[in-house]
Each structure stands twice: as structure tokens, then as C-alpha cells.
Coordinates of C-alpha atoms in Angstrom, one line a residue:
M1 CA 0.0 0.0 0.0
P2 CA 1.2 3.6 -0.6
E3 CA 3.0 5.4 2.2
T4 CA 2.1 8.8 3.7
F5 CA 4.6 11.7 3.6
K6 CA 4.4 13.6 6.8
V7 CA 6.7 16.3 8.4
E8 CA 6.3 18.5 11.4
L9 CA 7.1 22.2 10.8
D10 CA 7.9 24.9 13.4
T11 CA 8.4 28.1 11.4
P12 CA 7.7 31.8 11.8
V13 CA 4.7 31.5 9.5
Y14 CA 3.4 27.9 10.0
K15 CA 3.5 25.6 12.9
G16 CA 2.1 22.1 12.5
S17 CA 2.3 19.0 10.3
V18 CA 1.9 18.7 6.6
S19 CA 1.1 15.3 5.0
C20 CA -0.1 13.6 1.8
N21 CA -0.5 10.1 0.5
T22 CA 2.3 9.2 -2.0
G23 CA 0.3 6.8 -4.2
L24 CA -1.8 7.2 -7.3
F25 CA -5.4 8.3 -6.7
I26 CA -7.6 6.1 -8.9
N27 CA -11.2 5.2 -8.6
G28 CA -11.5 6.9 -5.2
K29 CA -8.5 5.1 -3.6
F30 CA -4.8 5.6 -3.3
V31 CA -2.9 2.8 -4.9
D32 CA 0.6 1.8 -5.9
A33 CA 1.7 2.1 -9.5
V34 CA 1.3 -1.1 -11.4
E35 CA 5.0 -1.3 -12.3
G36 CA 6.1 0.0 -8.9
G37 CA 8.1 2.9 -10.1
T38 CA 8.6 6.0 -8.0
I39 CA 9.6 9.7 -8.5
D40 CA 12.0 11.6 -6.2
V41 CA 10.4 14.9 -5.0
I42 CA 13.0 17.5 -4.1
N43 CA 12.9 20.6 -1.9
P44 CA 14.2 23.4 -4.2
S45 CA 15.2 25.5 -1.3
T46 CA 17.7 23.0 -0.1
G47 CA 18.2 20.6 -3.1
K48 CA 17.4 17.7 -0.8
L49 CA 15.0 14.8 -1.1
L50 CA 11.5 15.4 0.4
T51 CA 9.9 12.1 -0.4
K52 CA 9.1 9.7 -3.2
V53 CA 5.7 9.3 -5.0
A54 CA 4.3 6.6 -7.2
A55 CA 5.1 7.0 -10.9
A56 CA 2.2 6.2 -13.3
T57 CA 2.8 4.6 -16.6
S58 CA 0.5 3.7 -19.5
K59 CA -0.9 0.8 -17.5
D60 CA -2.0 3.1 -14.7
V61 CA -3.5 5.5 -17.2
D62 CA -5.6 2.7 -18.7
I63 CA -6.9 1.8 -15.2
A64 CA -7.7 5.4 -14.4
V65 CA -9.4 6.0 -17.7
A66 CA -11.5 2.9 -17.3
A67 CA -12.6 4.0 -13.8
A68 CA -13.4 7.5 -15.1
K69 CA -15.4 6.1 -18.0
K70 CA -17.5 3.9 -15.7
A71 CA -18.1 6.8 -13.4
Y72 CA -19.2 9.0 -16.2
K73 CA -21.8 6.4 -17.4
T74 CA -23.1 5.5 -14.0
S75 CA -22.6 8.2 -11.3
W76 CA -21.7 11.5 -12.9
G77 CA -22.1 13.2 -16.2
L78 CA -25.7 13.4 -17.4
K79 CA -26.7 11.1 -14.5
V80 CA -26.1 13.8 -11.9
P81 CA -28.0 17.2 -11.9
G82 CA -25.9 20.3 -12.1
A83 CA -27.0 21.4 -8.6
Q84 CA -25.7 18.2 -7.1
R85 CA -22.3 18.6 -8.9
G86 CA -22.2 22.2 -7.6
E87 CA -22.9 21.1 -4.0
L88 CA -19.9 18.6 -4.1
L89 CA -17.6 21.2 -5.6
M90 CA -18.6 23.7 -2.9
K91 CA -18.0 21.0 -0.2
L92 CA -14.6 20.5 -1.8
A93 CA -13.9 24.2 -1.6
T94 CA -15.0 24.3 2.0
L95 CA -12.6 21.5 2.9
L96 CA -9.8 23.2 1.2
E97 CA -10.5 26.4 3.0
A98 CA -10.4 24.6 6.4
N99 CA -7.0 23.2 5.5
I100 CA -5.6 26.1 3.5
D101 CA -2.6 26.8 5.6
E102 CA -1.4 23.2 5.3
F103 CA -1.7 23.3 1.6
A104 CA 0.2 26.6 1.5
A105 CA 3.0 25.1 3.6
L106 CA 3.2 21.9 1.5
E107 CA 3.6 24.1 -1.6
C108 CA 6.4 26.1 0.1
L109 CA 8.2 22.8 0.7
N110 CA 7.6 21.4 -2.8
V111 CA 7.9 24.5 -5.0
G112 CA 10.1 26.8 -2.9
K113 CA 7.4 29.5 -3.0
P114 CA 7.6 32.1 -0.3
W115 CA 4.8 31.9 2.2
S116 CA 3.6 35.4 1.2
E117 CA 3.0 34.2 -2.4
S118 CA 1.7 30.7 -1.6
R119 CA -0.7 31.7 1.1
G120 CA -1.3 35.2 0.1
F121 CA -2.0 34.7 -3.7
D122 CA -2.0 31.1 -4.9
M123 CA -4.3 29.6 -2.2
K124 CA -6.7 32.5 -2.4
L125 CA -7.0 32.2 -6.2
T126 CA -7.4 28.4 -5.9
L127 CA -10.2 28.7 -3.4
Q128 CA -12.0 31.5 -5.4
T129 CA -11.8 29.4 -8.6
L130 CA -13.4 26.3 -7.0
K131 CA -16.2 28.3 -5.5
Y132 CA -16.8 30.1 -8.7
Y133 CA -17.3 26.9 -10.7
A134 CA -19.4 25.4 -8.0
G135 CA -21.8 28.2 -8.8
W136 CA -21.7 27.5 -12.5
A137 CA -22.7 23.8 -12.3
D138 CA -26.4 24.3 -12.5
K139 CA -26.2 27.2 -15.0
V140 CA -25.0 25.5 -18.2
H141 CA -27.8 26.1 -20.6
G142 CA -28.5 25.8 -24.3
H143 CA -30.8 28.0 -26.4
T144 CA -34.1 27.7 -28.2
I145 CA -33.9 28.7 -31.9
E146 CA -37.3 29.9 -33.1
K147 CA -39.8 27.1 -32.6
L148 CA -38.1 24.2 -34.3
A149 CA -34.8 23.6 -32.5
Y150 CA -32.9 23.8 -29.3
T151 CA -29.3 23.3 -28.2
R152 CA -27.7 21.3 -25.4
H153 CA -24.3 21.9 -24.0
E154 CA -23.1 18.4 -23.0
P155 CA -19.9 17.2 -21.4
Y156 CA -17.3 15.3 -23.4
G157 CA -17.0 12.5 -20.9
V158 CA -13.4 11.5 -19.9
V159 CA -11.1 14.5 -19.9
G160 CA -7.3 14.3 -19.6
Q161 CA -5.6 17.2 -17.9
I162 CA -1.9 17.9 -17.5
V163 CA -0.8 20.7 -15.2
P164 CA 2.6 22.4 -14.7
W165 CA 4.9 22.8 -11.7
N166 CA 4.9 26.6 -11.3
Y167 CA 1.4 26.9 -9.7
P168 CA 0.6 23.3 -8.9
L169 CA -2.6 23.5 -6.9
T170 CA -3.9 26.6 -8.6
M171 CA -3.7 24.9 -12.0
V172 CA -5.5 21.9 -10.6
S173 CA -8.4 24.1 -9.6
W174 CA -8.4 25.8 -13.0
K175 CA -8.7 22.4 -14.7
I176 CA -10.9 20.5 -12.4
G177 CA -13.4 23.3 -11.5
P178 CA -15.0 23.8 -15.0
A179 CA -14.5 20.1 -16.0
L180 CA -16.5 18.8 -13.0
A181 CA -19.1 21.6 -13.1
T182 CA -20.0 20.7 -16.7
G183 CA -20.3 17.0 -15.9
N184 CA -17.0 15.6 -17.2
V185 CA -14.8 13.1 -15.3
V186 CA -11.1 13.7 -15.0
V187 CA -7.8 11.9 -15.3
L188 CA -5.3 14.5 -14.1
K189 CA -1.5 14.3 -14.2
P190 CA 0.3 16.8 -12.0
S191 CA 3.9 17.6 -12.7
E192 CA 6.4 15.0 -11.5
I193 CA 8.4 17.8 -9.9
T194 CA 5.5 19.2 -7.8
P195 CA 2.9 16.5 -7.1
L196 CA 2.3 16.9 -3.4
T197 CA -0.5 19.4 -3.2
A198 CA -2.4 17.6 -6.0
L199 CA -2.2 14.4 -4.0
K200 CA -3.3 16.2 -0.8
F201 CA -6.2 17.6 -2.8
A202 CA -7.1 14.0 -3.8
S203 CA -7.7 13.2 -0.2
L204 CA -10.2 16.1 0.0
V205 CA -12.0 14.7 -3.1
Q206 CA -12.3 11.5 -1.2
E207 CA -13.5 13.2 1.9
A208 CA -16.1 15.4 0.0
G209 CA -17.8 12.2 -1.2
F210 CA -17.3 12.4 -5.0
P211 CA -18.3 9.1 -6.6
P212 CA -15.2 6.8 -7.2
G213 CA -13.6 7.4 -10.6
V214 CA -14.9 11.0 -11.1
V215 CA -11.5 12.4 -10.2
N216 CA -8.3 10.5 -10.7
I217 CA -4.9 12.1 -10.0
I218 CA -1.8 10.2 -11.2
P219 CA 1.7 11.7 -11.0
G220 CA 4.0 10.5 -13.7
Y221 CA 6.6 11.6 -16.2
G222 CA 5.5 13.4 -19.4
A223 CA 7.1 10.9 -21.7
T224 CA 5.2 8.0 -20.1
A225 CA 2.0 9.0 -18.3
G226 CA 1.6 12.3 -20.2
A227 CA 2.0 10.6 -23.5
A228 CA -0.4 7.8 -22.6
I229 CA -3.1 10.4 -21.7
S230 CA -2.5 12.2 -25.0
M231 CA -2.9 9.1 -27.0
H232 CA -5.7 7.3 -25.1
P233 CA -8.6 6.5 -27.3
D234 CA -11.2 6.8 -24.6
I235 CA -10.2 10.3 -23.6
R236 CA -12.3 12.8 -25.6
K237 CA -10.7 16.0 -24.6
I238 CA -7.3 17.1 -23.2
A239 CA -6.3 20.3 -21.5
F240 CA -2.7 21.1 -21.1
T241 CA -0.7 24.0 -19.5
G242 CA 3.0 24.0 -20.1
S243 CA 5.7 24.4 -22.7
T244 CA 5.0 25.1 -26.4
L245 CA 7.2 22.1 -27.3
T246 CA 5.0 19.7 -25.3
G247 CA 1.9 21.4 -26.6
R248 CA 2.9 20.5 -30.1
K249 CA 3.4 16.9 -29.1
I250 CA 0.0 16.7 -27.5
Q251 CA -1.7 18.2 -30.6
E252 CA 0.2 15.7 -32.7
A253 CA -0.9 12.8 -30.4
S254 CA -4.5 14.0 -30.8
A255 CA -4.2 13.8 -34.6
K256 CA -2.6 10.3 -34.5
S257 CA -5.2 8.9 -32.0
N258 CA -8.9 9.9 -31.9
L259 CA -8.9 13.6 -32.7
K260 CA -9.6 14.4 -29.1
V261 CA -10.4 18.1 -28.6
V262 CA -7.3 20.0 -27.3
T263 CA -7.0 23.2 -25.4
L264 CA -3.5 24.6 -24.8
E265 CA -2.1 27.3 -22.5
L266 CA 1.6 27.5 -23.5
G267 CA 4.7 29.7 -23.2
G268 CA 4.9 33.4 -23.3
K269 CA 7.4 36.2 -23.8
S270 CA 5.2 39.1 -22.7
P271 CA 6.1 42.7 -23.6
N272 CA 5.9 45.3 -20.8
I273 CA 5.8 48.7 -22.4
I274 CA 6.6 51.9 -20.4
F275 CA 5.9 55.2 -22.1
D276 CA 7.4 58.6 -21.1
D277 CA 4.2 59.7 -19.5
A278 CA 3.8 56.7 -17.2
D279 CA 3.7 57.0 -13.5
L280 CA 7.3 55.8 -13.2
D281 CA 7.2 54.7 -9.5
Q282 CA 4.2 52.5 -10.2
A283 CA 5.7 51.2 -13.5
V284 CA 8.8 50.1 -11.7
K285 CA 6.9 48.4 -8.9
W286 CA 4.6 46.6 -11.4
A287 CA 7.5 45.6 -13.7
A288 CA 9.3 44.0 -10.7
I289 CA 6.1 42.1 -9.8
G290 CA 5.7 41.1 -13.5
I291 CA 9.1 39.5 -13.9
F292 CA 10.3 38.5 -10.4
S293 CA 7.1 37.1 -8.9
N294 CA 7.5 33.3 -8.3
S295 CA 11.1 33.8 -9.3
G296 CA 10.0 34.6 -12.9
Q297 CA 8.4 31.2 -13.3
V298 CA 5.2 32.6 -14.7
C299 CA 4.0 32.1 -18.3
T300 CA 2.7 35.7 -18.4
A301 CA 5.9 37.2 -17.0
G302 CA 6.8 40.6 -18.3
S303 CA 10.2 39.5 -19.4
R304 CA 10.6 41.9 -22.4
I305 CA 10.5 45.4 -21.0
Y306 CA 10.4 48.3 -23.5
V307 CA 11.1 51.7 -22.1
Q308 CA 10.7 55.0 -24.0
E309 CA 13.9 56.9 -24.2
G310 CA 12.7 59.9 -22.2
V311 CA 12.4 57.8 -18.9
Y312 CA 14.9 55.0 -19.8
D313 CA 17.7 56.1 -17.5
A314 CA 15.4 56.8 -14.6
F315 CA 13.6 53.6 -15.0
I316 CA 16.8 51.5 -15.1
K317 CA 18.1 53.1 -12.0
A318 CA 14.9 52.5 -10.0
F319 CA 14.2 49.1 -11.5
S320 CA 17.8 47.8 -10.6
E321 CA 17.3 49.1 -7.1
A322 CA 14.1 47.1 -6.8
A323 CA 15.9 44.0 -8.0
A324 CA 18.8 44.5 -5.6
G325 CA 16.4 44.9 -2.8
L326 CA 15.1 41.3 -3.5
N327 CA 18.5 39.9 -2.8
T328 CA 18.1 40.8 0.9
K329 CA 14.7 39.1 0.9
T330 CA 15.8 35.8 -0.7
G331 CA 15.9 32.5 1.1
D332 CA 13.8 30.3 3.3
P333 CA 10.2 30.4 2.0
F334 CA 8.9 30.0 5.6
S335 CA 10.6 33.3 6.8
E336 CA 8.3 36.2 7.1
G337 CA 10.5 38.6 5.1
T338 CA 11.1 36.2 2.2
I339 CA 9.8 37.5 -1.2
H340 CA 12.2 35.8 -3.6
G341 CA 12.5 32.0 -3.6
P342 CA 14.4 29.5 -5.7
V343 CA 13.6 28.2 -9.1
V344 CA 12.0 24.8 -8.9
S345 CA 14.7 22.3 -9.8
Q346 CA 18.3 21.8 -10.8
T347 CA 17.2 21.3 -14.4
Q348 CA 15.4 24.6 -14.3
F349 CA 18.3 26.3 -12.7
D350 CA 20.6 25.1 -15.4
R351 CA 18.2 26.2 -18.1
V352 CA 18.0 29.7 -16.6
M353 CA 21.8 30.0 -16.3
S354 CA 22.2 28.8 -19.9
H355 CA 20.0 31.7 -21.1
I356 CA 22.0 34.1 -19.0
D357 CA 25.3 32.9 -20.4
A358 CA 23.9 33.1 -24.0
A359 CA 22.8 36.7 -23.4
K360 CA 26.2 37.7 -22.2
A361 CA 27.8 36.0 -25.2
E362 CA 25.5 37.9 -27.6
G363 CA 26.5 41.3 -26.1
A364 CA 23.7 41.9 -23.6
I365 CA 24.9 43.6 -20.4
P366 CA 23.9 42.2 -17.0
F367 CA 23.1 45.6 -15.4
I368 CA 22.4 43.6 -12.1
G369 CA 22.4 39.9 -11.2
G370 CA 23.3 37.3 -13.8
E371 CA 24.6 34.8 -11.4
R372 CA 23.7 32.3 -8.7
H373 CA 22.8 33.6 -5.3
S374 CA 25.4 33.2 -2.6
L375 CA 23.2 30.9 -0.5
T376 CA 25.0 27.7 0.2
E377 CA 22.2 25.3 -1.0
G378 CA 19.1 25.4 -3.1
F379 CA 18.4 26.6 -6.7
F380 CA 18.5 30.4 -6.2
V381 CA 19.2 32.8 -9.1
K382 CA 19.7 36.4 -8.4
P383 CA 17.1 38.8 -10.0
T384 CA 18.7 39.8 -13.3
I385 CA 18.3 42.8 -15.6
F386 CA 19.9 42.8 -19.0
T387 CA 20.4 46.1 -20.9
N388 CA 21.9 46.7 -24.3
C389 CA 19.4 44.2 -25.7
T390 CA 18.4 44.0 -29.4
P391 CA 15.3 42.4 -30.8
D392 CA 17.1 39.5 -32.4
M393 CA 18.8 38.3 -29.2
K394 CA 17.9 34.9 -27.7
I395 CA 17.2 36.7 -24.3
V396 CA 14.5 38.8 -26.1
Q397 CA 13.0 36.0 -28.3
E398 CA 13.0 32.9 -26.1
E399 CA 11.1 32.2 -22.8
V400 CA 13.5 32.0 -19.9
F401 CA 11.1 31.1 -17.1
G402 CA 13.3 32.6 -14.5
P403 CA 13.9 36.0 -12.8
V404 CA 15.5 37.5 -15.9
A405 CA 14.4 40.7 -17.6
A406 CA 15.6 42.1 -21.0
V407 CA 15.2 45.9 -21.2
V408 CA 15.0 47.6 -24.6
K409 CA 14.9 51.3 -25.4
F410 CA 12.4 52.7 -27.9
K411 CA 11.4 56.0 -29.5
T412 CA 7.9 55.9 -30.9
E413 CA 4.6 54.1 -30.4
D414 CA 4.6 52.5 -33.8
E415 CA 8.2 51.2 -33.3
V416 CA 7.4 49.6 -29.9
I417 CA 4.2 48.0 -31.2
E418 CA 6.2 46.4 -34.0
M419 CA 8.9 45.1 -31.6
A420 CA 6.4 43.9 -29.1
N421 CA 4.6 41.8 -31.8
D422 CA 7.8 40.4 -33.2
T423 CA 7.5 37.1 -31.3
N424 CA 6.1 33.6 -31.8
Y425 CA 4.2 34.1 -28.5
G426 CA 1.1 36.0 -27.7
L427 CA 0.0 35.2 -24.2
A428 CA -0.1 38.6 -22.4
C429 CA 1.2 42.2 -22.5
A430 CA 1.3 45.3 -20.3
V431 CA 1.1 49.0 -21.1
F432 CA 2.0 51.8 -18.8
T433 CA 0.8 55.3 -19.7
E434 CA -1.3 58.1 -18.2
N435 CA -2.8 58.7 -21.7
V436 CA -6.1 56.8 -21.9
S437 CA -6.3 57.0 -25.6
R438 CA -2.8 55.6 -26.0
A439 CA -3.5 52.8 -23.4
V440 CA -6.5 51.6 -25.4
R441 CA -4.9 52.1 -28.8
V442 CA -1.7 50.2 -27.9
S443 CA -3.3 47.4 -25.9
N444 CA -5.7 46.8 -28.9
A445 CA -2.7 46.7 -31.3
L446 CA -0.7 44.1 -29.4
E447 CA -1.1 40.5 -30.4
A448 CA -1.8 38.9 -27.1
G449 CA -4.8 37.2 -25.4
M450 CA -4.5 39.3 -22.3
A451 CA -3.6 43.0 -21.8
W452 CA -2.9 44.8 -18.6
V453 CA -3.0 48.6 -18.4
N454 CA -1.0 50.2 -15.6
C455 CA -0.7 46.9 -13.8
N456 CA 0.8 43.4 -14.5
I457 CA -0.1 39.7 -14.0
T458 CA -3.3 40.5 -12.1
T459 CA -5.1 37.3 -12.8
E460 CA -8.8 37.1 -11.8
Y461 CA -10.7 33.9 -11.5
N462 CA -13.7 35.2 -13.4
V463 CA -11.7 36.8 -16.3
P464 CA -10.6 34.6 -19.3
F465 CA -7.0 33.5 -19.4
G466 CA -5.2 32.4 -22.6
G467 CA -3.1 33.4 -25.6
Y468 CA -2.7 34.0 -29.3
K469 CA -0.2 32.5 -31.7
Q470 CA 2.1 29.8 -30.2
S471 CA 0.9 30.6 -26.7
G472 CA -2.0 28.3 -27.3
Y473 CA -5.7 28.4 -27.8
G474 CA -8.8 28.0 -25.7
R475 CA -9.4 29.8 -22.5
E476 CA -9.1 29.1 -18.8
L477 CA -11.2 30.8 -16.1
G478 CA -14.5 32.7 -16.3
A479 CA -17.5 31.7 -18.3
Y480 CA -15.2 31.1 -21.3
A481 CA -13.7 27.9 -19.7
I482 CA -17.2 26.4 -19.4
D483 CA -17.4 26.5 -23.2
T484 CA -14.2 24.6 -23.6
Y485 CA -15.5 21.7 -21.5
T486 CA -18.8 21.3 -23.4
Q487 CA -19.9 20.2 -26.8
V488 CA -23.0 21.6 -28.4
K489 CA -25.8 19.4 -29.7
A490 CA -28.6 20.8 -31.8
V491 CA -32.0 19.1 -31.4
H492 CA -34.5 19.6 -34.2
I493 CA -38.2 19.1 -33.3
N494 CA -40.9 18.6 -35.9
V495 CA -43.8 20.6 -34.6
G496 CA -46.3 19.9 -37.3
L497 CA -44.4 19.9 -40.6
K498 CA -45.7 17.0 -42.8
I499 CA -44.4 15.8 -46.1

């Protein structure tokens, strides 16, 4: 039988135990992986082993899909009224709220997220999302078309979901909330790097009383469990958040298998545009949040910062001071003053440092940072700002997914719009100006699924989230996510026509 991971914590911000089962959650129970494999789970703040969890393979995916398929036909889907689904989702949210500090602490351990972010932002958004979709469950309606037809918005059935490591539990809520509200059943794979809060969440699914098989949570590697989910013939839809490279593989797998519906939320290289007339103090603070939050491991991170020449020098001075200030607030995620944590793994640390080395080689100047933090253990990268950047540089074109900003000077509005749109990505953008007409004009001209004006990465649970171009398609959050988890049936009724 699977073991339980448990540790006692006595920290300035959390005192108590954290625990979770380390097995696969299939058909309402925690079980060992069929082939017995395990995954090492590392604490990124120390680089040391936290625990081992079961590693799902294609055999486990088959079992989970079969359980989900049975549940959909017998105890969920069209068999259960929306009001009942909503009650269970709200009960799940209530249980999470009662245990929210433990979830925040578990994420600090597994992700290295500072308590201020994990508890203050991630858990709040997770809870809001679940409650929001609990309210949607009995409000999925079709339309009557004149007197001869009506539409039904029906679930797909078995849905595969693959979530990333940067916001582990929040991404679970973004996926599971709308899927369950609309009557689908779920086989979800959390990242093999950060599976602990998803497994803890599975115990709440069990406690809330969801029918067995409705929610299945199976950690595993992308090349095995992820690939099996992508190819499975009984999975009708797949939702993925992660890299553009993996998104391509999932779309290819859909074409090669059963043409399952795919929604993708992929990479980003978001432009952050600061005009001469911006409130400079606010622009600096928001720019720092936009690139250094979660150690830059944010798909919408404002990693390309375009500054108009009139305020360029003043911005660089203030922005570098903000980055330098984070160095004194870097370290233990359980310390009250910590704002800047590690990147998530050795692999990610090496990837970020390789981008920094490439930028230096191409002639970009590390105005501040550009090296490992002096802490003796863990995967800490100093907040880094590159100047002397040109549009063709790798640091400007490629997603780093770390605390690394590339700053570019510009002259005119037309010039910066062209530079901002010169990317394969189109997830988000930000515009800083006190001119309302310019704010609307520029945000409308930028090729991105989300635009922030005089703010940055302010994600809301009831506002759609998603991108253009190679940042994916489909939308998370808000009413738009409901549409991505339903298929429309048109029913034609003969009310008297005779032939």
C-alpha cells in the first residue's frame, strides 16, 4: 500500500504538520503504481529529497481512464444534476478552506514558493476558482432557436488534464473546476516535480464524497503517463498547461489517435511597455512584480521590458534598485520577510543560467544579477536585468522562465508595437501610460490574449486567461472555460411539418 509523507514544521509563519499520500489516486482510492516505479520529490530551497511518490505509466493511465469512463456512465455526467455537482464542488472548496494553511506550507516545501505568495495569492485564487465553478454547475444552458430547434451543452466524458509545476494546486483548480461543473470526469497528471498538493487535494476529493472514478490524480513523467493520456482512445478532450514544445506533441498525439479536442495554454514572452508619460514609480513596482514574482516562473511574466527613451535612465536606476532589494529578501520560504525564492529544480536552474550565459555571449549587459545567489544550498538565481538588448537576441526572443528581464529602449509608439509583436508568442502584454487613448490604442494593437494597463499579471478567477499564436488556444477561467468543456448538440423538433 502507498505510504504517507508527513513532516512537522515549526516556522515563523506555519507551525504544525503537513502530509499527503504518495500513491496514485484512482477510482476513489490511493494505490501503488502497477509497475512499482517512484519519483524523487526535491525541496528546491535545499536541493534535498523530500519524499518519493508513485510514478504512473500507461498501464495506470488505462486503469484510471476505465474508472473514469465507468463513473461518467453511472454516477456522474448526465446522470447527476448540475445542482448536485455544484454542492460537491462547494464542499470540496470548504474542505480546502479549512486546511488552506497546510496546503500553502506543502507548496512552500515542494515548490520553494515564499509563504507570502503561496498563502497570500495562490491559495486565495485556488479557493476562489473552486467556489466560482461550484456556482456554475447548474447554469450550463442551451438556447431555443425559433420554434423548431434547441441546443444542449453536453460534457465530453473522460477528460485528460496535465498541469505544470509553477502553480501546482492553482492549476488543478483551473482544470478540475470547470470540468466537473460541466459533468466531465477527470484523469489529471500533476507535474512529476511538484505532485504533493495535488495528492493532498485528492484526499479532499475522497472526503467530500465524490463518486469513485470521477477524479483520478496520477503523478508520472510526461514521456510515459503524459504521452499515454495524450494518445488514449477513450479520452475525448485534453487540457494542457506547459511548454509550447510539449503542446505540439499533445496536438500531434490527438491527430494520431482519436482527434480528441485539445486546449493549450503554453509559453509566453510578454512585452511590458513603459511610455514617457507613465507613473514611473508605479511602473517600476509593477515591472518588478511582472518578472520577479514566483522567481520569474510565470507564463505571463513581463520578461521583455520596452522603455521609452525619455524615462529610460530613470527607469533602469529605479528598477535595478528594486531588483537589488530582493537579494536581501531571498531564502527560506517560511521566513516572514522572504519574497524571492528558488527556481523549482536543478534542471530549471541550469536552463535559466544557460539563457543568462547566452545573453552575455550575444552582447547583452547584465546591469544587475546574472549569477547564482550566494546561498549555500538550493536553486537560487539572483534577480537579473539585461540592458543593451536588441530584438534578435535569444534573451529577447525565447522564454527563460526565471527571474531575468531584457530591457530595450524605444522612441515611438509605432516602433514599440512592431517590436512587441515580433515574437512567436502571444500570451499577455502590459502597457504603462497616463494617456487613456494611448492605453486603449496600444493594448488593442498588441497580439496577445490578455492585456494589462498600468498593472501586471493581475489574474482574476472570473476573467478569461489564454493566448494568441504559439501561446496556445482555448481559455481558462471565467465563463469562457465552461465553453471549452462542453460540446453543443442541436436538437430539431418537428412541430407539425408534414411531407
